[in-house]
Amino acid sequence: MAAIRKLLIANRGEIACRVMATAREMGIKTVAVYSDADQDARHVRLADEAVRLGPGAASESYLKVENVIAAALSTGADAIHPGYGFLSENAGFADAIEDAGLIFVGPPADAIRAMGSKSASKSLMEKAGVPLVPGYHGSKQDTKTLSTVAEDIGFPVLVKASAGGGGKGMRVVRKKADLKDAIEGAKREAQSSFGDPKLMIEKYLAKARHVEVQVFGDTHGNYVHLFERDCSLQRRHQKVIEEAPAPGMTEKLRQAMGEAAVNAARAVDYVGAGTVEFLLSGRDFYFIEMNTRLQVEHPVTEAITGQDLVRWQLLVASGGELPVKQDDLSISGHAFEARLYAEDPDKGYLPQTGTLSHLKFADTPGVRIDTGIEEGDSVSVHYDPMIAKIIVHGADRDDALSKLQAALSKTHIAGIETNLDFLLGVSSDETFVKAKVDTGWLDRMKPPSLGWRRVTPADETSLAIAALAVINERGVAAQARAARSGDPHSPWFRTDGWRLIDRGHQDVFLRDIIDDEPLLVTAKARAGHCYDLIVGEERVAGQVLDDGGVIIDGVRMNVDVAHTGDRLTVFHDDGRCVFLLFDPADVSADEVDSGGDLTAPMPGKVTHVHVKAGAKVKRGESLLVLEAMKMEHTIAAPADGTVTELRCKAGEQVEDGVPLVIFEPA
Ligand code: ADP
């Protein structure tokens, strides 16, 4: 087969950027594809060429097979890399690429088909002698049959979408009474996320670990595995932090799991990168599924093996042999990957959208950041809200873990709610530090991030820094006005604090978001960007330096302050202080009481309305279900009370912020 000269990446975000980086290193030209929502996205900026696919919705752009293939043909690309998600495990896409005379950087379509259905692949693995979790993966799908099997297996059971991925369409059921709702909800989610309502039911293995093996095959019949990754740290069956190797792994078990994984790959004549996922309970492991693509968490394997898996994919796709044999591979050190998302862990991991007005990553040795987003970019409602993957490599687990914690604390974000504090909290939690986590651990902690929030109460230094930032901005703004004015040398536009009357006295009014206390910092300007500040009862000497640093009472500090709208975030070693800038003369700044409306937290579709107008409900009771960003979100009663009015109906598409239910607390 011919070498690849130009590669189209049928994906977006961090994975598109990551694939491009290797392609570029190999001298391969890159073509990006994009939707209208992504026209200025990082992956588009990085590519040699870029082609528009369609509107923002994935179904009209990234999932349009014909458009992707047309883009490859029109740019003269000879191969297509699917990334993960989107069309990566779509056998029809692989076929269409081949029919167009192009190379698919992935396994043969038949291998995707064989592994695409969790239920069919289980039958196949059963034949290949790979151990399975007890369960039902048959074709009868009526609620009655599924309920009977579930009862036969014995609670707790796991209801899973056969076509599932990313933990969607999956429900743990602990008692018979919850079965019907779970089956119906999972069917709906499976249908809307994967276009296939088929379910399977498994024994739920409580306290198991998720350990998966990276495998690789080539077209010459060679297979290797690249050891395991432990992805037990999950929330709602979605991976949060992954690591390699798996803690506590013995050589014997590693070999057994590696062999089982290679057998699974061989059973479907696998070619390229794949991952065989197992649940590990004690020393027993059970196959759960094979992912026929590059995984999100592949960087931890790259870190400990020193291999570039995308390079391997491109070599194999051009007909080459695997670059190494099993015996050439070994593990060096330990690696972690944390998935940074725009989401609110305290609100059921509700995805967040908006602009990342401030985004700074750690820039230290041993840290790798894979991202598709830069400061000023936004997270749209159309796709997975991942911001970045923070990957670290250390000499051993302890070393890697402290690098991870340092990298997370040095990540500064403002403008949007993220799971950053949550990641840092989890990675510092004793259970995780001691590697005692199982797949259900996080979900048993409620609410998950309480106590991990790193917003700290106002202290004098942070207040002084915030005030200096505001004063400095006012100066810059005045300078800009002066430059635009007819007389740039007019004393009215002097920016060094000089004022005719009172030598540049300025007041900065701030409110600490923790206790909403109004705080005043008074500044008197002296020469050279120096200020005498009065912060509460204290006097503080402050100076703003040209490089963005400040000197506070003689101590020079590198500071990072984000100012978005009326919100100021001052980052420090232990977290951040957040202040609201306000004008005491402006009474309209007072919050308006929004009454008892329950509004849509994001644009989406109302799939279920559980109550009628006039219904009396208990706190926490589900009122309706909204489907947005491919997930179901339950809108629950905030207190005991009455639903006085319903403002939506099932099937309705709703905008962000519109009232759905008018609610009156008892
Ligand atoms: P997806 O394809 O949606 O990621 P998987 O089948 O890979 O779904 O499972 C995802 C996660 O769900 C696993 O890592 C594990 O935590 C949990 N899980 C899956 N099957 C079981 C089971 N039988 N018992 C307990 N946990 C399970």
mmCIF file of N, CA, C and O in Angstrom, residues 265-354:
data_model
loop_
_atom_site.group_PDB
_atom_site.id
_atom_site.type_symbol
_atom_site.label_atom_id
_atom_site.label_comp_id
_atom_site.label_asym_id
_atom_site.label_seq_id
_atom_site.Cartn_x
_atom_site.Cartn_y
_atom_site.Cartn_z
ATOM 1 N N ALA A 265 -8.401 -9.634 19.907
ATOM 2 C CA ALA A 265 -8.101 -8.920 18.657
ATOM 3 C C ALA A 265 -7.958 -9.909 17.490
ATOM 4 O O ALA A 265 -8.505 -9.710 16.409
ATOM 5 N N ARG A 266 -7.238 -10.980 17.766
ATOM 6 C CA ARG A 266 -7.011 -11.983 16.735
ATOM 7 C C ARG A 266 -8.328 -12.612 16.269
ATOM 8 O O ARG A 266 -8.507 -12.894 15.082
ATOM 9 N N ALA A 267 -9.265 -12.780 17.210
ATOM 10 C CA ALA A 267 -10.543 -13.429 16.877
ATOM 11 C C ALA A 267 -11.329 -12.646 15.829
ATOM 12 O O ALA A 267 -12.204 -13.194 15.165
ATOM 13 N N VAL A 268 -11.044 -11.343 15.694
ATOM 14 C CA VAL A 268 -11.766 -10.554 14.684
ATOM 15 C C VAL A 268 -10.817 -10.025 13.607
ATOM 16 O O VAL A 268 -11.138 -9.065 12.899
ATOM 17 N N ASP A 269 -9.638 -10.644 13.468
ATOM 18 C CA ASP A 269 -8.629 -10.222 12.474
ATOM 19 C C ASP A 269 -8.372 -8.725 12.564
ATOM 20 O O ASP A 269 -8.425 -7.990 11.572
ATOM 21 N N TYR A 270 -8.139 -8.290 13.769
ATOM 22 C CA TYR A 270 -8.011 -6.868 14.028
ATOM 23 C C TYR A 270 -6.742 -6.277 13.413
ATOM 24 O O TYR A 270 -5.690 -6.907 13.416
ATOM 25 N N VAL A 271 -6.855 -5.054 12.917
ATOM 26 C CA VAL A 271 -5.691 -4.311 12.408
ATOM 27 C C VAL A 271 -5.745 -2.894 12.970
ATOM 28 O O VAL A 271 -6.808 -2.281 12.978
ATOM 29 N N GLY A 272 -4.613 -2.406 13.445
ATOM 30 C CA GLY A 272 -4.560 -1.038 13.960
ATOM 31 C C GLY A 272 -4.639 -0.998 15.477
ATOM 32 O O GLY A 272 -4.381 -1.990 16.151
ATOM 33 N N ALA A 273 -5.011 0.187 16.010
ATOM 34 C CA ALA A 273 -5.068 0.381 17.463
ATOM 35 C C ALA A 273 -6.431 -0.031 18.000
ATOM 36 O O ALA A 273 -7.451 0.357 17.447
ATOM 37 N N GLY A 274 -6.425 -0.787 19.072
ATOM 38 C CA GLY A 274 -7.691 -1.165 19.703
ATOM 39 C C GLY A 274 -7.494 -1.308 21.198
ATOM 40 O O GLY A 274 -6.362 -1.390 21.677
ATOM 41 N N THR A 275 -8.600 -1.294 21.920
ATOM 42 C CA THR A 275 -8.506 -1.444 23.366
ATOM 43 C C THR A 275 -9.485 -2.500 23.827
ATOM 44 O O THR A 275 -10.662 -2.461 23.464
ATOM 45 N N VAL A 276 -8.973 -3.439 24.603
ATOM 46 C CA VAL A 276 -9.846 -4.476 25.134
ATOM 47 C C VAL A 276 -10.068 -4.140 26.605
ATOM 48 O O VAL A 276 -9.115 -4.045 27.381
ATOM 49 N N GLU A 277 -11.339 -3.899 26.942
ATOM 50 C CA GLU A 277 -11.669 -3.460 28.297
ATOM 51 C C GLU A 277 -12.104 -4.642 29.160
ATOM 52 O O GLU A 277 -12.887 -5.483 28.722
ATOM 53 N N PHE A 278 -11.586 -4.651 30.385
ATOM 54 C CA PHE A 278 -11.950 -5.700 31.334
ATOM 55 C C PHE A 278 -12.388 -5.083 32.650
ATOM 56 O O PHE A 278 -11.953 -3.983 33.008
ATOM 57 N N LEU A 279 -13.212 -5.824 33.378
ATOM 58 C CA LEU A 279 -13.436 -5.485 34.783
ATOM 59 C C LEU A 279 -12.580 -6.452 35.579
ATOM 60 O O LEU A 279 -12.566 -7.659 35.287
ATOM 61 N N LEU A 280 -11.878 -5.911 36.553
ATOM 62 C CA LEU A 280 -10.991 -6.742 37.357
ATOM 63 C C LEU A 280 -11.560 -6.794 38.771
ATOM 64 O O LEU A 280 -11.754 -5.764 39.412
ATOM 65 N N SER A 281 -11.844 -8.019 39.215
ATOM 66 C CA SER A 281 -12.402 -8.176 40.551
ATOM 67 C C SER A 281 -11.486 -9.158 41.270
ATOM 68 O O SER A 281 -11.458 -10.333 40.926
ATOM 69 N N GLY A 282 -10.705 -8.676 42.217
ATOM 70 C CA GLY A 282 -9.661 -9.513 42.820
ATOM 71 C C GLY A 282 -8.654 -9.849 41.741
ATOM 72 O O GLY A 282 -8.123 -8.957 41.075
ATOM 73 N N ARG A 283 -8.431 -11.129 41.501
ATOM 74 C CA ARG A 283 -7.515 -11.537 40.422
ATOM 75 C C ARG A 283 -8.286 -12.054 39.210
ATOM 76 O O ARG A 283 -7.710 -12.593 38.277
ATOM 77 N N ASP A 284 -9.631 -11.924 39.253
ATOM 78 C CA ASP A 284 -10.449 -12.390 38.122
ATOM 79 C C ASP A 284 -10.763 -11.223 37.207
ATOM 80 O O ASP A 284 -11.145 -10.150 37.682
ATOM 81 N N PHE A 285 -10.608 -11.468 35.913
ATOM 82 C CA PHE A 285 -10.955 -10.383 34.987
ATOM 83 C C PHE A 285 -11.989 -10.858 33.983
ATOM 84 O O PHE A 285 -12.043 -12.033 33.640
ATOM 85 N N TYR A 286 -12.859 -9.915 33.575
ATOM 86 C CA TYR A 286 -13.959 -10.219 32.667
ATOM 87 C C TYR A 286 -13.973 -9.221 31.532
ATOM 88 O O TYR A 286 -13.896 -8.007 31.768
ATOM 89 N N PHE A 287 -14.132 -9.727 30.304
ATOM 90 C CA PHE A 287 -14.221 -8.850 29.121
ATOM 91 C C PHE A 287 -15.488 -8.004 29.200
ATOM 92 O O PHE A 287 -16.560 -8.518 29.489
ATOM 93 N N ILE A 288 -15.403 -6.703 28.990
ATOM 94 C CA ILE A 288 -16.640 -5.921 28.833
ATOM 95 C C ILE A 288 -16.865 -5.459 27.403
ATOM 96 O O ILE A 288 -17.949 -5.543 26.891
ATOM 97 N N GLU A 289 -15.835 -4.966 26.756
ATOM 98 C CA GLU A 289 -16.010 -4.618 25.344
ATOM 99 C C GLU A 289 -14.655 -4.313 24.720
ATOM 100 O O GLU A 289 -13.654 -4.141 25.425
ATOM 101 N N MET A 290 -14.656 -4.279 23.384
ATOM 102 C CA MET A 290 -13.442 -3.841 22.691
ATOM 103 C C MET A 290 -13.766 -2.551 21.954
ATOM 104 O O MET A 290 -14.768 -2.471 21.244
ATOM 105 N N ASN A 291 -12.938 -1.536 22.141
ATOM 106 C CA ASN A 291 -13.106 -0.284 21.414
ATOM 107 C C ASN A 291 -12.172 -0.302 20.209
ATOM 108 O O ASN A 291 -10.959 -0.421 20.358
ATOM 109 N N THR A 292 -12.790 -0.163 19.031
ATOM 110 C CA THR A 292 -12.022 -0.365 17.799
ATOM 111 C C THR A 292 -11.498 0.964 17.249
ATOM 112 O O THR A 292 -11.793 1.341 16.126
ATOM 113 N N ARG A 293 -10.767 1.643 18.082
ATOM 114 C CA ARG A 293 -10.254 2.975 17.708
ATOM 115 C C ARG A 293 -9.167 3.356 18.701
ATOM 116 O O ARG A 293 -8.917 2.624 19.662
ATOM 117 N N LEU A 294 -8.603 4.526 18.497
ATOM 118 C CA LEU A 294 -7.682 5.083 19.483
ATOM 119 C C LEU A 294 -8.534 5.580 20.647
ATOM 120 O O LEU A 294 -9.575 6.186 20.435
ATOM 121 N N GLN A 295 -8.090 5.340 21.891
ATOM 122 C CA GLN A 295 -8.878 5.787 23.040
ATOM 123 C C GLN A 295 -8.478 7.205 23.453
ATOM 124 O O GLN A 295 -7.325 7.604 23.269
ATOM 125 N N VAL A 296 -9.390 7.870 24.125
ATOM 126 C CA VAL A 296 -9.095 9.181 24.716
ATOM 127 C C VAL A 296 -7.809 9.097 25.549
ATOM 128 O O VAL A 296 -6.938 9.952 25.481
ATOM 129 N N GLU A 297 -7.700 8.028 26.338
ATOM 130 C CA GLU A 297 -6.616 7.926 27.322
ATOM 131 C C GLU A 297 -5.335 7.293 26.779
ATOM 132 O O GLU A 297 -4.479 6.868 27.562
ATOM 133 N N HIS A 298 -5.175 7.235 25.443
ATOM 134 C CA HIS A 298 -3.959 6.618 24.893
ATOM 135 C C HIS A 298 -2.656 7.294 25.339
ATOM 136 O O HIS A 298 -1.623 6.636 25.400
ATOM 137 N N PRO A 299 -2.679 8.609 25.690
ATOM 138 C CA PRO A 299 -1.396 9.233 26.059
ATOM 139 C C PRO A 299 -0.695 8.596 27.259
ATOM 140 O O PRO A 299 0.535 8.639 27.342
ATOM 141 N N VAL A 300 -1.448 8.011 28.203
ATOM 142 C CA VAL A 300 -0.734 7.424 29.353
ATOM 143 C C VAL A 300 0.086 6.213 28.902
ATOM 144 O O VAL A 300 1.177 5.956 29.419
ATOM 145 N N THR A 301 -0.438 5.493 27.910
ATOM 146 C CA THR A 301 0.321 4.366 27.361
ATOM 147 C C THR A 301 1.544 4.877 26.601
ATOM 148 O O THR A 301 2.640 4.316 26.703
ATOM 149 N N GLU A 302 1.347 5.963 25.859
ATOM 150 C CA GLU A 302 2.487 6.547 25.138
ATOM 151 C C GLU A 302 3.573 6.969 26.121
ATOM 152 O O GLU A 302 4.762 6.772 25.880
ATOM 153 N N ALA A 303 3.131 7.539 27.253
ATOM 154 C CA ALA A 303 4.107 8.039 28.226
ATOM 155 C C ALA A 303 4.948 6.901 28.806
ATOM 156 O O ALA A 303 6.167 7.020 28.911
ATOM 157 N N ILE A 304 4.308 5.791 29.157
ATOM 158 C CA ILE A 304 5.089 4.731 29.823
ATOM 159 C C ILE A 304 5.825 3.808 28.848
ATOM 160 O O ILE A 304 6.713 3.069 29.248
ATOM 161 N N THR A 305 5.443 3.825 27.564
ATOM 162 C CA THR A 305 6.148 2.959 26.608
ATOM 163 C C THR A 305 7.091 3.754 25.705
ATOM 164 O O THR A 305 7.897 3.163 24.983
ATOM 165 N N GLY A 306 6.937 5.083 25.707
ATOM 166 C CA GLY A 306 7.779 5.910 24.833
ATOM 167 C C GLY A 306 7.410 5.775 23.358
ATOM 168 O O GLY A 306 8.199 6.109 22.481
ATOM 169 N N GLN A 307 6.224 5.268 23.071
ATOM 170 C CA GLN A 307 5.803 5.094 21.670
ATOM 171 C C GLN A 307 4.766 6.151 21.301
ATOM 172 O O GLN A 307 4.060 6.655 22.173
ATOM 173 N N ASP A 308 4.677 6.461 20.008
ATOM 174 C CA ASP A 308 3.661 7.380 19.503
ATOM 175 C C ASP A 308 2.614 6.520 18.789
ATOM 176 O O ASP A 308 2.863 6.002 17.695
ATOM 177 N N LEU A 309 1.450 6.347 19.404
ATOM 178 C CA LEU A 309 0.460 5.413 18.860
ATOM 179 C C LEU A 309 -0.173 5.904 17.560
ATOM 180 O O LEU A 309 -0.591 5.098 16.731
ATOM 181 N N VAL A 310 -0.236 7.213 17.380
ATOM 182 C CA VAL A 310 -0.780 7.711 16.111
ATOM 183 C C VAL A 310 0.199 7.398 14.977
ATOM 184 O O VAL A 310 -0.193 7.026 13.872
ATOM 185 N N ARG A 311 1.476 7.483 15.286
ATOM 186 C CA ARG A 311 2.488 7.120 14.291
ATOM 187 C C ARG A 311 2.305 5.648 13.906
ATOM 188 O O ARG A 311 2.309 5.295 12.721
ATOM 189 N N TRP A 312 2.125 4.806 14.911
ATOM 190 C CA TRP A 312 1.889 3.383 14.640
ATOM 191 C C TRP A 312 0.653 3.207 13.749
ATOM 192 O O TRP A 312 0.651 2.430 12.806
ATOM 193 N N GLN A 313 -0.410 3.946 14.079
ATOM 194 C CA GLN A 313 -1.640 3.822 13.282
ATOM 195 C C GLN A 313 -1.386 4.166 11.824
ATOM 196 O O GLN A 313 -1.857 3.486 10.918
ATOM 197 N N LEU A 314 -0.617 5.239 11.605
ATOM 198 C CA LEU A 314 -0.381 5.691 10.232
ATOM 199 C C LEU A 314 0.534 4.712 9.490
ATOM 200 O O LEU A 314 0.342 4.437 8.306
ATOM 201 N N LEU A 315 1.519 4.136 10.229
ATOM 202 C CA LEU A 315 2.401 3.147 9.599
ATOM 203 C C LEU A 315 1.599 1.915 9.179
ATOM 204 O O LEU A 315 1.715 1.435 8.048
ATOM 205 N N VAL A 316 0.770 1.427 10.107
ATOM 206 C CA VAL A 316 -0.013 0.217 9.829
ATOM 207 C C VAL A 316 -1.012 0.474 8.701
ATOM 208 O O VAL A 316 -1.203 -0.362 7.815
ATOM 209 N N ALA A 317 -1.643 1.662 8.718
ATOM 210 C CA ALA A 317 -2.628 1.977 7.680
ATOM 211 C C ALA A 317 -1.986 2.065 6.301
ATOM 212 O O ALA A 317 -2.639 1.816 5.289
ATOM 213 N N SER A 318 -0.687 2.403 6.244
ATOM 214 C CA SER A 318 -0.034 2.425 4.930
ATOM 215 C C SER A 318 0.536 1.069 4.576
ATOM 216 O O SER A 318 1.316 0.956 3.636
ATOM 217 N N GLY A 319 0.195 0.048 5.339
ATOM 218 C CA GLY A 319 0.604 -1.311 4.988
ATOM 219 C C GLY A 319 1.892 -1.755 5.647
ATOM 220 O O GLY A 319 2.377 -2.861 5.408
ATOM 221 N N GLY A 320 2.448 -0.908 6.502
ATOM 222 C CA GLY A 320 3.709 -1.259 7.153
ATOM 223 C C GLY A 320 3.527 -2.270 8.282
ATOM 224 O O GLY A 320 2.402 -2.529 8.727
ATOM 225 N N GLU A 321 4.652 -2.822 8.737
ATOM 226 C CA GLU A 321 4.620 -3.739 9.885
ATOM 227 C C GLU A 321 4.686 -2.947 11.172
ATOM 228 O O GLU A 321 5.184 -1.820 11.203
ATOM 229 N N LEU A 322 4.210 -3.551 12.257
ATOM 230 C CA LEU A 322 4.351 -2.912 13.566
ATOM 231 C C LEU A 322 5.820 -2.606 13.789
ATOM 232 O O LEU A 322 6.675 -3.437 13.481
ATOM 233 N N PRO A 323 6.137 -1.435 14.339
ATOM 234 C CA PRO A 323 7.548 -1.062 14.455
ATOM 235 C C PRO A 323 8.329 -1.887 15.479
ATOM 236 O O PRO A 323 9.555 -1.891 15.442
ATOM 237 N N VAL A 324 7.664 -2.571 16.396
ATOM 238 C CA VAL A 324 8.387 -3.361 17.402
ATOM 239 C C VAL A 324 7.693 -4.692 17.645
ATOM 240 O O VAL A 324 6.540 -4.890 17.281
ATOM 241 N N LYS A 325 8.433 -5.604 18.293
ATOM 242 C CA LYS A 325 7.863 -6.897 18.700
ATOM 243 C C LYS A 325 7.526 -6.809 20.189
ATOM 244 O O LYS A 325 8.023 -5.930 20.891
ATOM 245 N N GLN A 326 6.723 -7.756 20.661
ATOM 246 C CA GLN A 326 6.294 -7.726 22.063
ATOM 247 C C GLN A 326 7.467 -7.587 23.032
ATOM 248 O O GLN A 326 7.413 -6.794 23.967
ATOM 249 N N ASP A 327 8.539 -8.334 22.772
ATOM 250 C CA ASP A 327 9.656 -8.327 23.725
ATOM 251 C C ASP A 327 10.425 -7.004 23.740
ATOM 252 O O ASP A 327 11.196 -6.747 24.657
ATOM 253 N N ASP A 328 10.225 -6.190 22.696
ATOM 254 C CA ASP A 328 10.923 -4.897 22.676
ATOM 255 C C ASP A 328 10.222 -3.873 23.560
ATOM 256 O O ASP A 328 10.764 -2.790 23.819
ATOM 257 N N LEU A 329 8.997 -4.192 23.985
ATOM 258 C CA LEU A 329 8.223 -3.200 24.743
ATOM 259 C C LEU A 329 8.434 -3.369 26.238
ATOM 260 O O LEU A 329 8.474 -4.492 26.745
ATOM 261 N N SER A 330 8.586 -2.247 26.937
ATOM 262 C CA SER A 330 8.671 -2.322 28.396
ATOM 263 C C SER A 330 8.053 -1.063 28.994
ATOM 264 O O SER A 330 7.797 -0.087 28.287
ATOM 265 N N ILE A 331 7.810 -1.133 30.300
ATOM 266 C CA ILE A 331 7.149 -0.026 30.990
ATOM 267 C C ILE A 331 8.189 0.846 31.684
ATOM 268 O O ILE A 331 9.048 0.335 32.392
ATOM 269 N N SER A 332 8.099 2.140 31.469
ATOM 270 C CA SER A 332 9.008 3.044 32.160
ATOM 271 C C SER A 332 8.192 4.053 32.970
ATOM 272 O O SER A 332 7.447 4.869 32.414
ATOM 273 N N GLY A 333 8.296 3.993 34.289
ATOM 274 C CA GLY A 333 7.634 4.962 35.165
ATOM 275 C C GLY A 333 6.127 4.796 35.209
ATOM 276 O O GLY A 333 5.587 3.709 34.961
ATOM 277 N N HIS A 334 5.461 5.894 35.520
ATOM 278 C CA HIS A 334 4.022 5.862 35.727
ATOM 279 C C HIS A 334 3.413 7.122 35.122
ATOM 280 O O HIS A 334 4.044 8.181 35.122
ATOM 281 N N ALA A 335 2.192 7.008 34.594
ATOM 282 C CA ALA A 335 1.560 8.179 33.978
ATOM 283 C C ALA A 335 0.105 8.304 34.405
ATOM 284 O O ALA A 335 -0.563 7.302 34.683
ATOM 285 N N PHE A 336 -0.369 9.547 34.468
ATOM 286 C CA PHE A 336 -1.781 9.842 34.734
ATOM 287 C C PHE A 336 -2.318 10.753 33.640
ATOM 288 O O PHE A 336 -1.572 11.549 33.064
ATOM 289 N N GLU A 337 -3.625 10.636 33.426
ATOM 290 C CA GLU A 337 -4.302 11.612 32.570
ATOM 291 C C GLU A 337 -5.563 12.074 33.286
ATOM 292 O O GLU A 337 -6.344 11.249 33.755
ATOM 293 N N ALA A 338 -5.754 13.379 33.383
ATOM 294 C CA ALA A 338 -6.988 13.910 33.969
ATOM 295 C C ALA A 338 -7.767 14.606 32.873
ATOM 296 O O ALA A 338 -7.193 15.339 32.063
ATOM 297 N N ARG A 339 -9.067 14.345 32.832
ATOM 298 C CA ARG A 339 -9.904 14.948 31.793
ATOM 299 C C ARG A 339 -10.569 16.211 32.327
ATOM 300 O O ARG A 339 -11.424 16.142 33.201
ATOM 301 N N LEU A 340 -10.145 17.312 31.768
ATOM 302 C CA LEU A 340 -10.681 18.605 32.195
ATOM 303 C C LEU A 340 -11.911 18.936 31.347
ATOM 304 O O LEU A 340 -11.820 19.006 30.123
ATOM 305 N N TYR A 341 -13.045 19.095 32.021
ATOM 306 C CA TYR A 341 -14.302 19.346 31.317
ATOM 307 C C TYR A 341 -14.936 20.654 31.753
ATOM 308 O O TYR A 341 -14.803 21.054 32.909
ATOM 309 N N ALA A 342 -15.695 21.265 30.838
ATOM 310 C CA ALA A 342 -16.566 22.376 31.204
ATOM 311 C C ALA A 342 -17.838 21.737 31.738
ATOM 312 O O ALA A 342 -18.717 21.341 30.976
ATOM 313 N N GLU A 343 -17.884 21.541 33.038
ATOM 314 C CA GLU A 343 -19.047 20.916 33.651
ATOM 315 C C GLU A 343 -19.068 21.279 35.130
ATOM 316 O O GLU A 343 -18.058 21.694 35.687
ATOM 317 N N ASP A 344 -20.233 21.119 35.744
ATOM 318 C CA ASP A 344 -20.350 21.454 37.157
ATOM 319 C C ASP A 344 -20.599 20.181 37.969
ATOM 320 O O ASP A 344 -21.714 19.664 37.985
ATOM 321 N N PRO A 345 -19.556 19.684 38.633
ATOM 322 C CA PRO A 345 -19.710 18.430 39.371
ATOM 323 C C PRO A 345 -20.796 18.504 40.443
ATOM 324 O O PRO A 345 -21.436 17.509 40.740
ATOM 325 N N ASP A 346 -21.025 19.702 40.993
ATOM 326 C CA ASP A 346 -22.039 19.828 42.041
ATOM 327 C C ASP A 346 -23.455 19.828 41.494
ATOM 328 O O ASP A 346 -24.409 19.739 42.241
ATOM 329 N N LYS A 347 -23.586 20.006 40.187
ATOM 330 C CA LYS A 347 -24.928 19.979 39.603
ATOM 331 C C LYS A 347 -25.044 18.763 38.698
ATOM 332 O O LYS A 347 -25.415 18.873 37.524
ATOM 333 N N GLY A 348 -24.673 17.628 39.219
ATOM 334 C CA GLY A 348 -24.788 16.401 38.433
ATOM 335 C C GLY A 348 -23.913 16.434 37.191
ATOM 336 O O GLY A 348 -24.267 15.883 36.165
ATOM 337 N N TYR A 349 -22.763 17.098 37.280
ATOM 338 C CA TYR A 349 -21.817 17.194 36.155
ATOM 339 C C TYR A 349 -22.464 17.846 34.936
ATOM 340 O O TYR A 349 -22.186 17.511 33.799
ATOM 341 N N LEU A 350 -23.359 18.787 35.208
ATOM 342 C CA LEU A 350 -24.049 19.470 34.128
ATOM 343 C C LEU A 350 -23.045 20.162 33.197
ATOM 344 O O LEU A 350 -22.239 20.965 33.647
ATOM 345 N N PRO A 351 -23.096 19.847 31.889
ATOM 346 C CA PRO A 351 -22.162 20.487 30.961
ATOM 347 C C PRO A 351 -22.365 21.998 30.946
ATOM 348 O O PRO A 351 -23.490 22.481 31.070
ATOM 349 N N GLN A 352 -21.285 22.744 30.811
ATOM 350 C CA GLN A 352 -21.341 24.198 30.801
ATOM 351 C C GLN A 352 -20.916 24.697 29.432
ATOM 352 O O GLN A 352 -20.055 24.102 28.799
ATOM 353 N N THR A 353 -21.500 25.789 29.019
ATOM 354 C CA THR A 353 -21.081 26.374 27.746
ATOM 355 C C THR A 353 -20.676 27.822 27.998
ATOM 356 O O THR A 353 -21.055 28.396 29.005
ATOM 357 N N GLY A 354 -19.912 28.361 27.078
ATOM 358 C CA GLY A 354 -19.501 29.757 27.218
ATOM 359 C C GLY A 354 -18.066 29.940 26.781
ATOM 360 O O GLY A 354 -17.444 29.026 26.227
#
